[in-house]
Amino acid sequence: QVLLVESGGGLVQSGGSLRLSCAASASIFSINAAGWYRQVPGKQRELVAAIGTDGTTNYADSVKGRFTISRDNAKRTVYLQMNSLKPEDTAVYYCNADKVKWDPFDSVRAVDYWGQGTQVTVSS
């Protein structure tokens, strides 16, 4: 069962913007905590941005001031707005949900769900 689906990747010129989306399946009521990761061939997957259950956000130093993570519980979606993109941002970007609710009366549950990844390529 596919629980998370990313979209919004593509090819953009340096300095451009993209917005990635991570949509949860209808079986998930809300994504309460999540992160965006990226990976290039031959390197470990790295955390780019995270949002907690209370809405607090954290960013890798390399993207601070350029990327913004947010969520829309009504749409069961987490976003990553990426501005001022650089060639070194080129990677496959993955969404990870680590806390969800299965219905509105449920407690927040710890999970480890990944999307399939979306390619972001920034040309110089």
PDB file of C-alpha atoms in Angstrom:
ATOM      1  CA  GLN A   1       0.000   0.000   0.000  1.00  0.00           C
ATOM      2  CA  VAL A   2       1.383   3.382  -1.017  1.00  0.00           C
ATOM      3  CA  LEU A   3       0.989   5.699   1.944  1.00  0.00           C
ATOM      4  CA  LEU A   4       2.950   8.771   0.825  1.00  0.00           C
ATOM      5  CA  VAL A   5       3.264  10.198  -2.671  1.00  0.00           C
ATOM      6  CA  GLU A   6       5.692  12.967  -3.508  1.00  0.00           C
ATOM      7  CA  SER A   7       5.332  15.324  -6.437  1.00  0.00           C
ATOM      8  CA  GLY A   8       6.658  18.645  -7.679  1.00  0.00           C
ATOM      9  CA  GLY A   9      10.196  17.744  -8.626  1.00  0.00           C
ATOM     10  CA  GLY A  10      11.721  18.672 -11.946  1.00  0.00           C
ATOM     11  CA  LEU A  11      14.407  20.619 -13.756  1.00  0.00           C
ATOM     12  CA  VAL A  12      14.967  24.251 -12.825  1.00  0.00           C
ATOM     13  CA  GLN A  13      17.662  26.813 -13.419  1.00  0.00           C
ATOM     14  CA  SER A  14      19.894  28.048 -10.647  1.00  0.00           C
ATOM     15  CA  GLY A  15      18.054  30.694  -8.640  1.00  0.00           C
ATOM     16  CA  GLY A  16      14.669  29.216  -9.443  1.00  0.00           C
ATOM     17  CA  SER A  17      12.012  27.732  -7.194  1.00  0.00           C
ATOM     18  CA  LEU A  18      10.113  24.500  -6.790  1.00  0.00           C
ATOM     19  CA  ARG A  19       7.491  23.310  -4.349  1.00  0.00           C
ATOM     20  CA  LEU A  20       7.457  19.666  -3.398  1.00  0.00           C
ATOM     21  CA  SER A  21       4.328  18.016  -2.053  1.00  0.00           C
ATOM     22  CA  CYS A  22       3.972  14.886   0.027  1.00  0.00           C
ATOM     23  CA  ALA A  23       0.408  13.651   0.064  1.00  0.00           C
ATOM     24  CA  ALA A  24      -0.769  10.963   2.455  1.00  0.00           C
ATOM     25  CA  SER A  25      -3.221   8.301   1.402  1.00  0.00           C
ATOM     26  CA  ALA A  26      -6.844   8.604   2.439  1.00  0.00           C
ATOM     27  CA  SER A  27      -6.258   5.965   5.120  1.00  0.00           C
ATOM     28  CA  ILE A  28      -4.191   8.511   7.066  1.00  0.00           C
ATOM     29  CA  PHE A  29      -6.125  11.277   8.784  1.00  0.00           C
ATOM     30  CA  SER A  30      -3.186  13.621   9.305  1.00  0.00           C
ATOM     31  CA  ILE A  31       0.604  13.817   9.107  1.00  0.00           C
ATOM     32  CA  ASN A  32       1.653  15.251  12.450  1.00  0.00           C
ATOM     33  CA  ALA A  33       5.413  15.201  12.109  1.00  0.00           C
ATOM     34  CA  ALA A  34       7.469  14.764   8.986  1.00  0.00           C
ATOM     35  CA  GLY A  35      10.719  15.495   7.290  1.00  0.00           C
ATOM     36  CA  TRP A  36      12.148  15.993   3.849  1.00  0.00           C
ATOM     37  CA  TYR A  37      15.381  14.198   3.035  1.00  0.00           C
ATOM     38  CA  ARG A  38      17.565  14.175  -0.048  1.00  0.00           C
ATOM     39  CA  GLN A  39      20.087  11.796  -1.487  1.00  0.00           C
ATOM     40  CA  VAL A  40      22.638  11.928  -4.263  1.00  0.00           C
ATOM     41  CA  PRO A  41      24.335   8.823  -5.672  1.00  0.00           C
ATOM     42  CA  GLY A  42      27.144   7.585  -3.492  1.00  0.00           C
ATOM     43  CA  LYS A  43      26.151   9.666  -0.483  1.00  0.00           C
ATOM     44  CA  GLN A  44      24.003   9.067   2.562  1.00  0.00           C
ATOM     45  CA  ARG A  45      20.487  10.385   2.695  1.00  0.00           C
ATOM     46  CA  GLU A  46      20.469  13.668   4.594  1.00  0.00           C
ATOM     47  CA  LEU A  47      17.746  15.516   6.461  1.00  0.00           C
ATOM     48  CA  VAL A  48      16.849  18.784   4.776  1.00  0.00           C
ATOM     49  CA  ALA A  49      13.907  20.011   6.834  1.00  0.00           C
ATOM     50  CA  ALA A  50      11.562  18.723   9.524  1.00  0.00           C
ATOM     51  CA  ILE A  51       8.313  19.797  11.126  1.00  0.00           C
ATOM     52  CA  GLY A  52       7.165  18.580  14.515  1.00  0.00           C
ATOM     53  CA  THR A  53       3.765  17.924  16.024  1.00  0.00           C
ATOM     54  CA  ASP A  54       3.757  21.419  17.535  1.00  0.00           C
ATOM     55  CA  GLY A  55       4.697  23.028  14.240  1.00  0.00           C
ATOM     56  CA  THR A  56       8.300  23.722  15.098  1.00  0.00           C
ATOM     57  CA  THR A  57      10.636  23.456  12.151  1.00  0.00           C
ATOM     58  CA  ASN A  58      14.284  22.609  11.700  1.00  0.00           C
ATOM     59  CA  TYR A  59      16.514  22.981   8.680  1.00  0.00           C
ATOM     60  CA  ALA A  60      19.896  21.851   7.511  1.00  0.00           C
ATOM     61  CA  ASP A  61      22.352  24.736   7.526  1.00  0.00           C
ATOM     62  CA  SER A  62      22.748  24.433   3.767  1.00  0.00           C
ATOM     63  CA  VAL A  63      19.090  25.323   3.131  1.00  0.00           C
ATOM     64  CA  LYS A  64      18.275  27.765   5.929  1.00  0.00           C
ATOM     65  CA  GLY A  65      16.674  30.903   4.600  1.00  0.00           C
ATOM     66  CA  ARG A  66      15.927  29.254   1.250  1.00  0.00           C
ATOM     67  CA  PHE A  67      13.648  26.291   2.034  1.00  0.00           C
ATOM     68  CA  THR A  68      10.418  26.237   4.013  1.00  0.00           C
ATOM     69  CA  ILE A  69       8.604  23.151   5.275  1.00  0.00           C
ATOM     70  CA  SER A  70       4.899  23.347   6.049  1.00  0.00           C
ATOM     71  CA  ARG A  71       1.868  21.115   6.351  1.00  0.00           C
ATOM     72  CA  ASP A  72      -1.833  21.307   5.589  1.00  0.00           C
ATOM     73  CA  ASN A  73      -3.687  18.838   7.798  1.00  0.00           C
ATOM     74  CA  ALA A  74      -6.932  19.303   5.881  1.00  0.00           C
ATOM     75  CA  LYS A  75      -5.173  18.081   2.737  1.00  0.00           C
ATOM     76  CA  ARG A  76      -3.022  15.524   4.556  1.00  0.00           C
ATOM     77  CA  THR A  77      -0.047  17.055   2.793  1.00  0.00           C
ATOM     78  CA  VAL A  78       3.411  18.274   3.735  1.00  0.00           C
ATOM     79  CA  TYR A  79       5.192  20.771   1.512  1.00  0.00           C
ATOM     80  CA  LEU A  80       8.753  21.870   0.883  1.00  0.00           C
ATOM     81  CA  GLN A  81       9.050  25.280  -0.744  1.00  0.00           C
ATOM     82  CA  MET A  82      12.498  25.610  -2.257  1.00  0.00           C
ATOM     83  CA  ASN A  83      13.714  29.030  -3.342  1.00  0.00           C
ATOM     84  CA  SER A  84      17.046  30.305  -4.644  1.00  0.00           C
ATOM     85  CA  LEU A  85      17.923  26.816  -5.763  1.00  0.00           C
ATOM     86  CA  LYS A  86      21.552  25.932  -6.367  1.00  0.00           C
ATOM     87  CA  PRO A  87      23.127  23.133  -8.442  1.00  0.00           C
ATOM     88  CA  GLU A  88      24.217  21.481  -5.183  1.00  0.00           C
ATOM     89  CA  ASP A  89      20.534  21.055  -4.283  1.00  0.00           C
ATOM     90  CA  THR A  90      20.262  18.494  -7.073  1.00  0.00           C
ATOM     91  CA  ALA A  91      19.141  15.198  -5.545  1.00  0.00           C
ATOM     92  CA  VAL A  92      16.267  12.801  -5.128  1.00  0.00           C
ATOM     93  CA  TYR A  93      14.031  14.211  -2.420  1.00  0.00           C
ATOM     94  CA  TYR A  94      12.107  11.917  -0.091  1.00  0.00           C
ATOM     95  CA  CYS A  95       9.298  12.599   2.315  1.00  0.00           C
ATOM     96  CA  ASN A  96       9.219  10.788   5.643  1.00  0.00           C
ATOM     97  CA  ALA A  97       6.285  10.774   8.030  1.00  0.00           C
ATOM     98  CA  ASP A  98       7.178   9.807  11.565  1.00  0.00           C
ATOM     99  CA  LYS A  99       3.943  10.729  13.380  1.00  0.00           C
ATOM    100  CA  VAL A 100       0.426  10.335  12.024  1.00  0.00           C
ATOM    101  CA  LYS A 101      -3.147  10.010  13.169  1.00  0.00           C
ATOM    102  CA  TRP A 102      -5.374   7.374  11.559  1.00  0.00           C
ATOM    103  CA  ASP A 103      -8.603   9.108  12.464  1.00  0.00           C
ATOM    104  CA  PRO A 104      -9.591  12.395  14.185  1.00  0.00           C
ATOM    105  CA  PHE A 105     -10.054  10.672  17.549  1.00  0.00           C
ATOM    106  CA  ASP A 106      -6.817   8.724  17.378  1.00  0.00           C
ATOM    107  CA  SER A 107      -3.706   9.474  19.344  1.00  0.00           C
ATOM    108  CA  VAL A 108      -0.630  10.554  17.454  1.00  0.00           C
ATOM    109  CA  ARG A 109       1.158   7.366  16.381  1.00  0.00           C
ATOM    110  CA  ALA A 110       4.862   6.909  15.745  1.00  0.00           C
ATOM    111  CA  VAL A 111       5.512   5.515  12.259  1.00  0.00           C
ATOM    112  CA  ASP A 112       8.286   5.443   9.686  1.00  0.00           C
ATOM    113  CA  TYR A 113       6.756   5.925   6.255  1.00  0.00           C
ATOM    114  CA  TRP A 114       8.655   6.958   3.152  1.00  0.00           C
ATOM    115  CA  GLY A 115       7.571   8.205  -0.200  1.00  0.00           C
ATOM    116  CA  GLN A 116       9.010   6.982  -3.473  1.00  0.00           C
ATOM    117  CA  GLY A 117      11.151  10.062  -4.044  1.00  0.00           C
ATOM    118  CA  THR A 118      11.078  12.870  -6.573  1.00  0.00           C
ATOM    119  CA  GLN A 119      14.042  14.088  -8.622  1.00  0.00           C
ATOM    120  CA  VAL A 120      15.119  17.708  -8.347  1.00  0.00           C
ATOM    121  CA  THR A 121      17.725  18.896 -10.833  1.00  0.00           C
ATOM    122  CA  VAL A 122      19.140  22.414 -10.721  1.00  0.00           C
ATOM    123  CA  SER A 123      21.146  23.516 -13.748  1.00  0.00           C
ATOM    124  CA  SER A 124      23.877  26.134 -13.512  1.00  0.00           C
TER     125      SER A 124
END
